[in-house]
């Protein structure tokens, strides 16, 4: 009998550093594809160090328009000529969190576009009830359905503040 049978020999973990390019319409959709690829039994753990572009389009749009114009233009895609095309992800995420907290404080009605698993896109008029920074969860109240929903921050694709 072979002593090196895969069922009896101990398995060793091996760490690889890779860069992966995934093309899709938005950073969120590409991230979703990546997460589906990484969430298999053979991969025990992973850490995404860069590539998350939360809030870049929001930040670009607020610099170009007035503060009341918070709609992100997903079709723009390319950075403006005045922009370097690179935004510090922590600054962009911080900006989004500040806006969400402002919406919560002011009880602002917003239209939220969320992309759930398998590309399911939800578009709902809501008010922000809570944002938990530690879990990255956003709790919203859907004003039409009169229901409370919980979303991860990375599921939020777009939001528009109404006046």
Short mmCIF file of C-alpha atoms in Angstrom, two decimals:
data_model
loop_
_atom_site.label_atom_id
_atom_site.label_comp_id
_atom_site.label_asym_id
_atom_site.label_seq_id
_atom_site.Cartn_x
_atom_site.Cartn_y
_atom_site.Cartn_z
CA UNK A 1 0.00 0.00 0.00
CA UNK A 2 1.23 3.47 -0.84
CA UNK A 3 2.12 5.50 2.30
CA UNK A 4 1.61 8.82 0.47
CA UNK A 5 -2.11 8.30 -0.13
CA UNK A 6 -3.85 11.67 -0.34
CA UNK A 7 -6.40 10.62 2.30
CA UNK A 8 -3.78 9.93 4.99
CA UNK A 9 -0.99 12.40 4.27
CA UNK A 10 -1.25 15.83 5.97
CA UNK A 11 -2.14 18.74 3.71
CA UNK A 12 0.05 21.83 3.77
CA UNK A 13 -1.18 25.33 3.07
CA UNK A 14 0.54 27.35 0.35
CA UNK A 15 0.26 31.12 0.02
CA UNK A 16 0.25 32.81 -3.41
CA UNK A 17 0.25 36.50 -4.28
CA UNK A 18 -1.58 37.20 -7.54
CA UNK A 19 -3.09 40.08 -9.48
CA UNK A 20 -6.30 39.27 -11.32
CA UNK A 21 -8.00 41.38 -14.00
CA UNK A 22 -11.75 40.87 -14.36
CA UNK A 23 -13.67 42.90 -16.91
CA UNK A 24 -17.25 43.92 -16.20
CA UNK A 25 -19.54 46.96 -16.33
CA UNK A 26 -18.79 48.10 -12.78
CA UNK A 27 -16.18 47.46 -10.10
CA UNK A 28 -18.91 45.92 -7.93
CA UNK A 29 -19.90 43.38 -10.59
CA UNK A 30 -16.26 42.47 -11.19
CA UNK A 31 -15.75 42.09 -7.44
CA UNK A 32 -18.80 39.83 -7.27
CA UNK A 33 -17.34 37.60 -10.00
CA UNK A 34 -14.02 37.46 -8.16
CA UNK A 35 -15.70 36.51 -4.90
CA UNK A 36 -17.62 33.71 -6.63
CA UNK A 37 -14.33 32.39 -8.03
CA UNK A 38 -12.61 32.56 -4.65
CA UNK A 39 -15.39 31.00 -2.59
CA UNK A 40 -14.60 27.37 -3.32
CA UNK A 41 -13.51 24.58 -0.95
CA UNK A 42 -9.92 24.50 -2.27
CA UNK A 43 -9.36 28.13 -1.21
CA UNK A 44 -9.38 28.22 2.59
CA UNK A 45 -8.89 31.96 3.04
CA UNK A 46 -8.12 35.06 1.00
CA UNK A 47 -7.50 38.74 1.51
CA UNK A 48 -8.28 41.39 -1.10
CA UNK A 49 -5.71 44.14 -0.60
CA UNK A 50 -6.59 46.55 -3.39
CA UNK A 51 -8.97 47.02 -6.29
CA UNK A 52 -12.07 47.95 -4.31
CA UNK A 53 -13.21 51.26 -5.77
CA UNK A 54 -16.02 52.27 -3.47
CA UNK A 55 -17.13 55.83 -3.99
CA UNK A 56 -14.78 56.91 -6.78
CA UNK A 57 -17.62 57.89 -9.08
CA UNK A 58 -19.49 59.59 -6.26
CA UNK A 59 -16.42 61.62 -5.37
CA UNK A 60 -15.80 62.58 -9.01
CA UNK A 61 -19.42 63.61 -9.42
CA UNK A 62 -19.55 65.72 -6.28
CA UNK A 63 -16.38 67.57 -7.37
CA UNK A 64 -17.95 68.35 -10.77
CA UNK A 65 -21.49 69.23 -9.63
CA UNK A 66 -23.08 70.90 -6.68
CA UNK A 67 -23.25 69.11 -3.30
CA UNK A 68 -26.99 68.60 -3.83
CA UNK A 69 -26.25 66.60 -6.99
CA UNK A 70 -25.23 63.27 -5.48
CA UNK A 71 -26.21 61.02 -8.38
CA UNK A 72 -23.35 58.83 -9.63
CA UNK A 73 -22.99 58.48 -13.37
CA UNK A 74 -22.08 54.83 -13.92
CA UNK A 75 -21.84 55.33 -17.66
CA UNK A 76 -18.97 57.79 -17.24
CA UNK A 77 -16.61 54.95 -16.33
CA UNK A 78 -13.42 56.78 -17.28
CA UNK A 79 -11.94 59.36 -14.95
CA UNK A 80 -12.16 63.00 -15.90
CA UNK A 81 -9.03 64.61 -17.41
CA UNK A 82 -8.48 66.63 -14.22
CA UNK A 83 -8.53 63.45 -12.15
CA UNK A 84 -5.56 61.14 -11.70
CA UNK A 85 -7.89 58.15 -12.01
CA UNK A 86 -6.74 56.92 -8.59
CA UNK A 87 -8.55 57.53 -5.34
CA UNK A 88 -7.45 56.25 -1.98
CA UNK A 89 -10.04 53.51 -1.24
CA UNK A 90 -10.16 54.42 2.44
CA UNK A 91 -10.87 58.08 1.64
CA UNK A 92 -13.59 57.13 -0.85
CA UNK A 93 -15.19 54.69 1.58
CA UNK A 94 -14.96 57.31 4.34
CA UNK A 95 -16.74 59.81 2.06
CA UNK A 96 -19.57 57.34 1.41
CA UNK A 97 -19.90 56.59 5.11
CA UNK A 98 -20.08 60.33 5.87
CA UNK A 99 -22.83 60.75 3.26
CA UNK A 100 -24.77 57.77 4.65
CA UNK A 101 -24.49 59.18 8.17
CA UNK A 102 -25.69 62.57 6.86
CA UNK A 103 -28.67 60.90 5.15
CA UNK A 104 -29.45 59.08 8.41
CA UNK A 105 -29.19 62.23 10.54
CA UNK A 106 -31.31 64.33 8.16
CA UNK A 107 -33.79 61.49 7.50
CA UNK A 108 -33.16 62.05 3.77
CA UNK A 109 -35.15 60.06 1.25
CA UNK A 110 -32.77 58.36 -1.21
CA UNK A 111 -33.12 55.99 -4.13
CA UNK A 112 -30.76 53.10 -3.54
CA UNK A 113 -29.56 50.72 -6.27
CA UNK A 114 -28.31 47.44 -4.86
CA UNK A 115 -26.78 44.49 -6.70
CA UNK A 116 -27.40 41.23 -4.87
CA UNK A 117 -26.04 37.77 -5.63
CA UNK A 118 -26.33 36.49 -9.21
CA UNK A 119 -26.67 40.03 -10.54
CA UNK A 120 -30.12 40.70 -9.07
CA UNK A 121 -30.57 44.47 -9.15
CA UNK A 122 -32.86 46.20 -6.67
CA UNK A 123 -33.94 49.83 -6.90
CA UNK A 124 -35.69 51.10 -3.81
CA UNK A 125 -36.77 54.42 -2.30
CA UNK A 126 -35.59 54.34 1.29
CA UNK A 127 -34.26 56.09 4.35
CA UNK A 128 -31.02 55.11 6.09
CA UNK A 129 -31.72 53.75 9.57
CA UNK A 130 -28.24 52.66 10.57
CA UNK A 131 -24.72 52.02 9.34
CA UNK A 132 -22.49 49.61 11.25
CA UNK A 133 -18.87 50.34 10.33
CA UNK A 134 -17.50 47.17 11.92
CA UNK A 135 -19.69 44.82 9.86
CA UNK A 136 -20.14 47.20 6.87
CA UNK A 137 -23.92 46.70 7.11
CA UNK A 138 -26.41 49.37 6.04
CA UNK A 139 -29.94 49.13 7.44
CA UNK A 140 -32.58 50.90 5.35
CA UNK A 141 -36.34 51.44 5.55
CA UNK A 142 -38.12 50.87 2.21
CA UNK A 143 -40.76 53.63 2.17
CA UNK A 144 -43.10 51.94 -0.34
CA UNK A 145 -43.06 48.43 1.12
CA UNK A 146 -42.73 49.67 4.71
CA UNK A 147 -40.06 47.04 5.38
CA UNK A 148 -36.55 47.14 6.79
CA UNK A 149 -33.69 45.73 4.72
CA UNK A 150 -30.06 45.01 5.57
CA UNK A 151 -27.39 45.34 2.88
CA UNK A 152 -23.62 45.06 2.85
CA UNK A 153 -21.89 48.29 1.87
CA UNK A 154 -20.26 46.58 -1.13
CA UNK A 155 -23.69 45.57 -2.49
CA UNK A 156 -24.66 49.22 -2.95
CA UNK A 157 -24.05 50.18 -6.56
CA UNK A 158 -25.54 53.67 -6.62
CA UNK A 159 -27.66 56.11 -4.64
CA UNK A 160 -29.44 59.35 -5.44
CA UNK A 161 -30.57 61.83 -2.80
CA UNK A 162 -33.95 63.40 -3.47
CA UNK A 163 -34.64 67.02 -2.60
#
